[in-house]
Amino acid sequence: MRRLNIILVAGMFLTFLLHGITGALTIAGGNSDVNKIVAWICVFFVALHVIVTTILTVKTLHAIHKTKAGYFKNNIMFWIRRISGFTILIPLLMHLFIFNVPPTDIYRLKAFDTGRFISQLLMVLTISLHVLTNIKPFMLAIGAKNYKKIIINTLFVLAILFLLFAVAFCIYYLRWNT
């Protein structure tokens, strides 16, 4: 089940990045058809990832209950990873409701007010936290050699992309509210 989860994470991550890039271009006036297809593929990967990690978390909780040895302080990063992952679901659902609009010739949303803007910045932040806490275990799981260098380079690229996503939301918010 853990190998399946690694495949799901890789697929989810690639489609998420592609969706973020095409979404930023869509907000700037680009084509939204490709973005929507990529988004729904990403949602599929996310849903399967949530199911798999929920099963793994329940198994862990069952083992803790059975052995009466939680070692919470020793496993704090495990719990940060799980909690940060489940935290993403709230702004992600808000993202789906905000940006899932009926198809028209022009990409237009309902008003992008301050609450929606904040929810989307929270989504970028929660995903950032989740990626930061999970990148090392992911690199180990795929058997990456010299993973520390890969992590640093990956985090640099992700920082630039997440900044792009946040700036796109800011520009869109400013365009709606001026």
PDB file of C-alpha atoms in Angstrom:
ATOM      1  CA  MET A   1       0.000   0.000   0.000  1.00  0.00           C
ATOM      2  CA  ARG A   2       2.937   2.331   0.655  1.00  0.00           C
ATOM      3  CA  ARG A   3       4.275   1.789  -2.896  1.00  0.00           C
ATOM      4  CA  LEU A   4       0.854   2.652  -4.291  1.00  0.00           C
ATOM      5  CA  ASN A   5       0.908   5.796  -2.173  1.00  0.00           C
ATOM      6  CA  ILE A   6       4.304   6.824  -3.592  1.00  0.00           C
ATOM      7  CA  ILE A   7       2.927   6.453  -7.132  1.00  0.00           C
ATOM      8  CA  LEU A   8      -0.155   8.474  -6.166  1.00  0.00           C
ATOM      9  CA  VAL A   9       1.999  11.190  -4.582  1.00  0.00           C
ATOM     10  CA  ALA A  10       4.193  11.444  -7.679  1.00  0.00           C
ATOM     11  CA  GLY A  11       1.141  11.686  -9.955  1.00  0.00           C
ATOM     12  CA  MET A  12      -0.599  14.107  -7.634  1.00  0.00           C
ATOM     13  CA  PHE A  13       2.470  16.298  -7.330  1.00  0.00           C
ATOM     14  CA  LEU A  14       3.118  16.473 -11.078  1.00  0.00           C
ATOM     15  CA  THR A  15      -0.509  17.250 -11.900  1.00  0.00           C
ATOM     16  CA  PHE A  16      -0.638  19.764  -9.026  1.00  0.00           C
ATOM     17  CA  LEU A  17       2.364  21.653 -10.397  1.00  0.00           C
ATOM     18  CA  LEU A  18       0.969  21.549 -13.929  1.00  0.00           C
ATOM     19  CA  HIS A  19      -2.416  22.714 -12.626  1.00  0.00           C
ATOM     20  CA  GLY A  20      -0.789  25.545 -10.696  1.00  0.00           C
ATOM     21  CA  ILE A  21       1.153  26.740 -13.717  1.00  0.00           C
ATOM     22  CA  THR A  22      -1.780  26.452 -16.132  1.00  0.00           C
ATOM     23  CA  GLY A  23      -4.067  27.975 -13.481  1.00  0.00           C
ATOM     24  CA  ALA A  24      -1.822  31.001 -13.128  1.00  0.00           C
ATOM     25  CA  LEU A  25      -1.890  31.361 -16.922  1.00  0.00           C
ATOM     26  CA  THR A  26      -5.684  30.915 -16.958  1.00  0.00           C
ATOM     27  CA  ILE A  27      -6.109  33.679 -14.394  1.00  0.00           C
ATOM     28  CA  ALA A  28      -3.974  35.838 -16.680  1.00  0.00           C
ATOM     29  CA  GLY A  29      -6.372  35.105 -19.550  1.00  0.00           C
ATOM     30  CA  GLY A  30      -5.067  31.850 -21.032  1.00  0.00           C
ATOM     31  CA  ASN A  31      -6.908  28.666 -22.006  1.00  0.00           C
ATOM     32  CA  SER A  32      -8.793  27.005 -19.150  1.00  0.00           C
ATOM     33  CA  ASP A  33      -9.681  23.716 -20.926  1.00  0.00           C
ATOM     34  CA  VAL A  34      -6.323  22.038 -20.311  1.00  0.00           C
ATOM     35  CA  ASN A  35      -6.245  23.409 -16.782  1.00  0.00           C
ATOM     36  CA  LYS A  36      -9.629  21.908 -15.941  1.00  0.00           C
ATOM     37  CA  ILE A  37      -8.645  18.451 -17.218  1.00  0.00           C
ATOM     38  CA  VAL A  38      -5.384  18.541 -15.273  1.00  0.00           C
ATOM     39  CA  ALA A  39      -7.271  19.759 -12.183  1.00  0.00           C
ATOM     40  CA  TRP A  40      -9.683  16.823 -12.228  1.00  0.00           C
ATOM     41  CA  ILE A  41      -6.829  14.355 -12.722  1.00  0.00           C
ATOM     42  CA  CYS A  42      -5.136  15.945  -9.713  1.00  0.00           C
ATOM     43  CA  VAL A  43      -8.372  15.659  -7.681  1.00  0.00           C
ATOM     44  CA  PHE A  44      -8.483  11.954  -8.572  1.00  0.00           C
ATOM     45  CA  PHE A  45      -4.909  11.469  -7.289  1.00  0.00           C
ATOM     46  CA  VAL A  46      -5.676  13.529  -4.159  1.00  0.00           C
ATOM     47  CA  ALA A  47      -8.795  11.481  -3.376  1.00  0.00           C
ATOM     48  CA  LEU A  48      -6.907   8.190  -3.700  1.00  0.00           C
ATOM     49  CA  HIS A  49      -3.999   9.587  -1.643  1.00  0.00           C
ATOM     50  CA  VAL A  50      -6.407  10.659   1.115  1.00  0.00           C
ATOM     51  CA  ILE A  51      -7.971   7.185   1.170  1.00  0.00           C
ATOM     52  CA  VAL A  52      -4.606   5.399   1.316  1.00  0.00           C
ATOM     53  CA  THR A  53      -3.147   7.683   3.992  1.00  0.00           C
ATOM     54  CA  THR A  54      -6.337   7.440   6.034  1.00  0.00           C
ATOM     55  CA  ILE A  55      -6.075   3.642   5.951  1.00  0.00           C
ATOM     56  CA  LEU A  56      -2.400   3.806   6.943  1.00  0.00           C
ATOM     57  CA  THR A  57      -3.176   6.281   9.748  1.00  0.00           C
ATOM     58  CA  VAL A  58      -5.975   4.083  11.084  1.00  0.00           C
ATOM     59  CA  LYS A  59      -3.592   1.101  11.064  1.00  0.00           C
ATOM     60  CA  THR A  60      -1.054   3.185  12.986  1.00  0.00           C
ATOM     61  CA  LEU A  61      -3.663   4.277  15.528  1.00  0.00           C
ATOM     62  CA  HIS A  62      -4.769   0.669  15.915  1.00  0.00           C
ATOM     63  CA  ALA A  63      -1.160  -0.416  16.544  1.00  0.00           C
ATOM     64  CA  ILE A  64      -0.713   2.373  19.100  1.00  0.00           C
ATOM     65  CA  HIS A  65      -3.892   1.346  20.877  1.00  0.00           C
ATOM     66  CA  LYS A  66      -2.939  -2.329  20.793  1.00  0.00           C
ATOM     67  CA  THR A  67       0.608  -1.854  22.116  1.00  0.00           C
ATOM     68  CA  LYS A  68      -0.203   1.072  24.451  1.00  0.00           C
ATOM     69  CA  ALA A  69       3.024   2.694  23.191  1.00  0.00           C
ATOM     70  CA  GLY A  70       2.343   5.822  21.163  1.00  0.00           C
ATOM     71  CA  TYR A  71       5.744   7.486  21.480  1.00  0.00           C
ATOM     72  CA  PHE A  72       4.092  10.731  20.407  1.00  0.00           C
ATOM     73  CA  LYS A  73       7.159  12.894  21.073  1.00  0.00           C
ATOM     74  CA  ASN A  74       9.375  10.538  19.056  1.00  0.00           C
ATOM     75  CA  ASN A  75       6.914  10.491  16.170  1.00  0.00           C
ATOM     76  CA  ILE A  76       6.020  14.185  16.088  1.00  0.00           C
ATOM     77  CA  MET A  77       7.059  14.577  12.415  1.00  0.00           C
ATOM     78  CA  PHE A  78       4.778  11.671  11.478  1.00  0.00           C
ATOM     79  CA  TRP A  79       1.847  13.459  13.113  1.00  0.00           C
ATOM     80  CA  ILE A  80       2.791  16.832  11.591  1.00  0.00           C
ATOM     81  CA  ARG A  81       2.742  15.146   8.172  1.00  0.00           C
ATOM     82  CA  ARG A  82      -0.675  13.608   8.790  1.00  0.00           C
ATOM     83  CA  ILE A  83      -2.244  16.710  10.328  1.00  0.00           C
ATOM     84  CA  SER A  84      -0.840  19.028   7.632  1.00  0.00           C
ATOM     85  CA  GLY A  85      -2.214  16.699   4.972  1.00  0.00           C
ATOM     86  CA  PHE A  86      -5.702  16.655   6.422  1.00  0.00           C
ATOM     87  CA  THR A  87      -5.515  20.434   6.945  1.00  0.00           C
ATOM     88  CA  ILE A  88      -5.101  20.920   3.192  1.00  0.00           C
ATOM     89  CA  LEU A  89      -8.555  19.449   2.593  1.00  0.00           C
ATOM     90  CA  ILE A  90     -10.430  22.521   3.879  1.00  0.00           C
ATOM     91  CA  PRO A  91      -8.878  25.155   1.577  1.00  0.00           C
ATOM     92  CA  LEU A  92      -8.765  22.554  -1.221  1.00  0.00           C
ATOM     93  CA  LEU A  93     -12.542  22.068  -1.028  1.00  0.00           C
ATOM     94  CA  MET A  94     -12.942  25.846  -0.974  1.00  0.00           C
ATOM     95  CA  HIS A  95     -10.719  25.998  -4.080  1.00  0.00           C
ATOM     96  CA  LEU A  96     -12.962  23.489  -5.849  1.00  0.00           C
ATOM     97  CA  PHE A  97     -16.090  25.505  -5.021  1.00  0.00           C
ATOM     98  CA  ILE A  98     -14.520  28.840  -5.958  1.00  0.00           C
ATOM     99  CA  PHE A  99     -12.926  27.843  -9.264  1.00  0.00           C
ATOM    100  CA  ASN A 100     -15.318  25.184 -10.561  1.00  0.00           C
ATOM    101  CA  VAL A 101     -17.488  27.274 -12.848  1.00  0.00           C
ATOM    102  CA  PRO A 102     -19.705  26.293 -15.788  1.00  0.00           C
ATOM    103  CA  PRO A 103     -17.882  26.403 -19.124  1.00  0.00           C
ATOM    104  CA  THR A 104     -18.261  29.589 -21.160  1.00  0.00           C
ATOM    105  CA  ASP A 105     -16.225  31.381 -23.781  1.00  0.00           C
ATOM    106  CA  ILE A 106     -14.703  33.632 -21.127  1.00  0.00           C
ATOM    107  CA  TYR A 107     -13.220  32.318 -17.895  1.00  0.00           C
ATOM    108  CA  ARG A 108     -15.099  34.202 -15.187  1.00  0.00           C
ATOM    109  CA  LEU A 109     -15.673  33.479 -11.521  1.00  0.00           C
ATOM    110  CA  LYS A 110     -18.032  34.616  -8.883  1.00  0.00           C
ATOM    111  CA  ALA A 111     -16.656  37.631  -7.062  1.00  0.00           C
ATOM    112  CA  PHE A 112     -13.201  36.873  -5.687  1.00  0.00           C
ATOM    113  CA  ASP A 113     -13.634  38.581  -2.336  1.00  0.00           C
ATOM    114  CA  THR A 114     -11.266  38.824   0.630  1.00  0.00           C
ATOM    115  CA  GLY A 115     -12.470  35.583   2.232  1.00  0.00           C
ATOM    116  CA  ARG A 116     -11.888  33.608  -0.940  1.00  0.00           C
ATOM    117  CA  PHE A 117      -8.503  35.263  -1.412  1.00  0.00           C
ATOM    118  CA  ILE A 118      -7.419  34.365   2.127  1.00  0.00           C
ATOM    119  CA  SER A 119      -8.648  30.777   1.682  1.00  0.00           C
ATOM    120  CA  GLN A 120      -6.485  30.391  -1.427  1.00  0.00           C
ATOM    121  CA  LEU A 121      -3.401  31.835   0.242  1.00  0.00           C
ATOM    122  CA  LEU A 122      -4.039  29.392   3.110  1.00  0.00           C
ATOM    123  CA  MET A 123      -4.151  26.594   0.565  1.00  0.00           C
ATOM    124  CA  VAL A 124      -0.747  27.610  -0.800  1.00  0.00           C
ATOM    125  CA  LEU A 125       0.633  27.787   2.762  1.00  0.00           C
ATOM    126  CA  THR A 126      -0.810  24.441   3.894  1.00  0.00           C
ATOM    127  CA  ILE A 127       0.442  22.686   0.776  1.00  0.00           C
ATOM    128  CA  SER A 128       3.854  24.292   1.312  1.00  0.00           C
ATOM    129  CA  LEU A 129       4.002  22.984   4.884  1.00  0.00           C
ATOM    130  CA  HIS A 130       2.901  19.522   3.800  1.00  0.00           C
ATOM    131  CA  VAL A 131       5.479  19.386   1.005  1.00  0.00           C
ATOM    132  CA  LEU A 132       8.247  20.654   3.302  1.00  0.00           C
ATOM    133  CA  THR A 133       7.560  17.974   5.894  1.00  0.00           C
ATOM    134  CA  ASN A 134       7.147  15.171   3.362  1.00  0.00           C
ATOM    135  CA  ILE A 135       9.873  15.765   0.806  1.00  0.00           C
ATOM    136  CA  LYS A 136      12.586  13.847   2.684  1.00  0.00           C
ATOM    137  CA  PRO A 137      10.460  10.710   3.252  1.00  0.00           C
ATOM    138  CA  PHE A 138       9.375  10.851  -0.392  1.00  0.00           C
ATOM    139  CA  MET A 139      12.979  11.034  -1.608  1.00  0.00           C
ATOM    140  CA  LEU A 140      13.921   8.117   0.639  1.00  0.00           C
ATOM    141  CA  ALA A 141      10.906   6.117  -0.547  1.00  0.00           C
ATOM    142  CA  ILE A 142      11.831   6.480  -4.216  1.00  0.00           C
ATOM    143  CA  GLY A 143      15.424   5.561  -3.423  1.00  0.00           C
ATOM    144  CA  ALA A 144      16.985   8.871  -4.433  1.00  0.00           C
ATOM    145  CA  LYS A 145      20.740   8.940  -4.026  1.00  0.00           C
ATOM    146  CA  ASN A 146      22.263  12.126  -2.621  1.00  0.00           C
ATOM    147  CA  TYR A 147      18.759  13.229  -1.713  1.00  0.00           C
ATOM    148  CA  LYS A 148      19.865  16.241   0.353  1.00  0.00           C
ATOM    149  CA  LYS A 149      21.070  18.048  -2.773  1.00  0.00           C
ATOM    150  CA  ILE A 150      17.917  17.027  -4.645  1.00  0.00           C
ATOM    151  CA  ILE A 151      15.735  18.300  -1.777  1.00  0.00           C
ATOM    152  CA  ILE A 152      17.459  21.692  -1.753  1.00  0.00           C
ATOM    153  CA  ASN A 153      17.082  22.091  -5.522  1.00  0.00           C
ATOM    154  CA  THR A 154      13.477  20.882  -5.422  1.00  0.00           C
ATOM    155  CA  LEU A 155      12.594  23.254  -2.603  1.00  0.00           C
ATOM    156  CA  PHE A 156      14.141  26.155  -4.509  1.00  0.00           C
ATOM    157  CA  VAL A 157      12.033  25.421  -7.594  1.00  0.00           C
ATOM    158  CA  LEU A 158       8.924  24.894  -5.442  1.00  0.00           C
ATOM    159  CA  ALA A 159       9.506  28.178  -3.623  1.00  0.00           C
ATOM    160  CA  ILE A 160       9.526  29.985  -6.967  1.00  0.00           C
ATOM    161  CA  LEU A 161       6.413  28.142  -8.189  1.00  0.00           C
ATOM    162  CA  PHE A 162       4.486  28.688  -4.937  1.00  0.00           C
ATOM    163  CA  LEU A 163       5.425  32.365  -5.107  1.00  0.00           C
ATOM    164  CA  LEU A 164       4.031  32.398  -8.666  1.00  0.00           C
ATOM    165  CA  PHE A 165       0.798  30.800  -7.426  1.00  0.00           C
ATOM    166  CA  ALA A 166       0.446  33.294  -4.563  1.00  0.00           C
ATOM    167  CA  VAL A 167       1.196  36.243  -6.871  1.00  0.00           C
ATOM    168  CA  ALA A 168      -1.400  34.967  -9.377  1.00  0.00           C
ATOM    169  CA  PHE A 169      -4.032  34.876  -6.596  1.00  0.00           C
ATOM    170  CA  CYS A 170      -2.976  38.383  -5.484  1.00  0.00           C
ATOM    171  CA  ILE A 171      -3.220  39.791  -9.016  1.00  0.00           C
ATOM    172  CA  TYR A 172      -6.581  38.129  -9.542  1.00  0.00           C
ATOM    173  CA  TYR A 173      -7.843  39.470  -6.220  1.00  0.00           C
ATOM    174  CA  LEU A 174      -6.651  42.995  -7.054  1.00  0.00           C
ATOM    175  CA  ARG A 175      -8.262  42.825 -10.511  1.00  0.00           C
ATOM    176  CA  TRP A 176     -11.593  41.806  -8.956  1.00  0.00           C
ATOM    177  CA  ASN A 177     -11.495  44.448  -6.248  1.00  0.00           C
ATOM    178  CA  THR A 178     -10.378  47.542  -8.168  1.00  0.00           C
TER     179      THR A 178
END
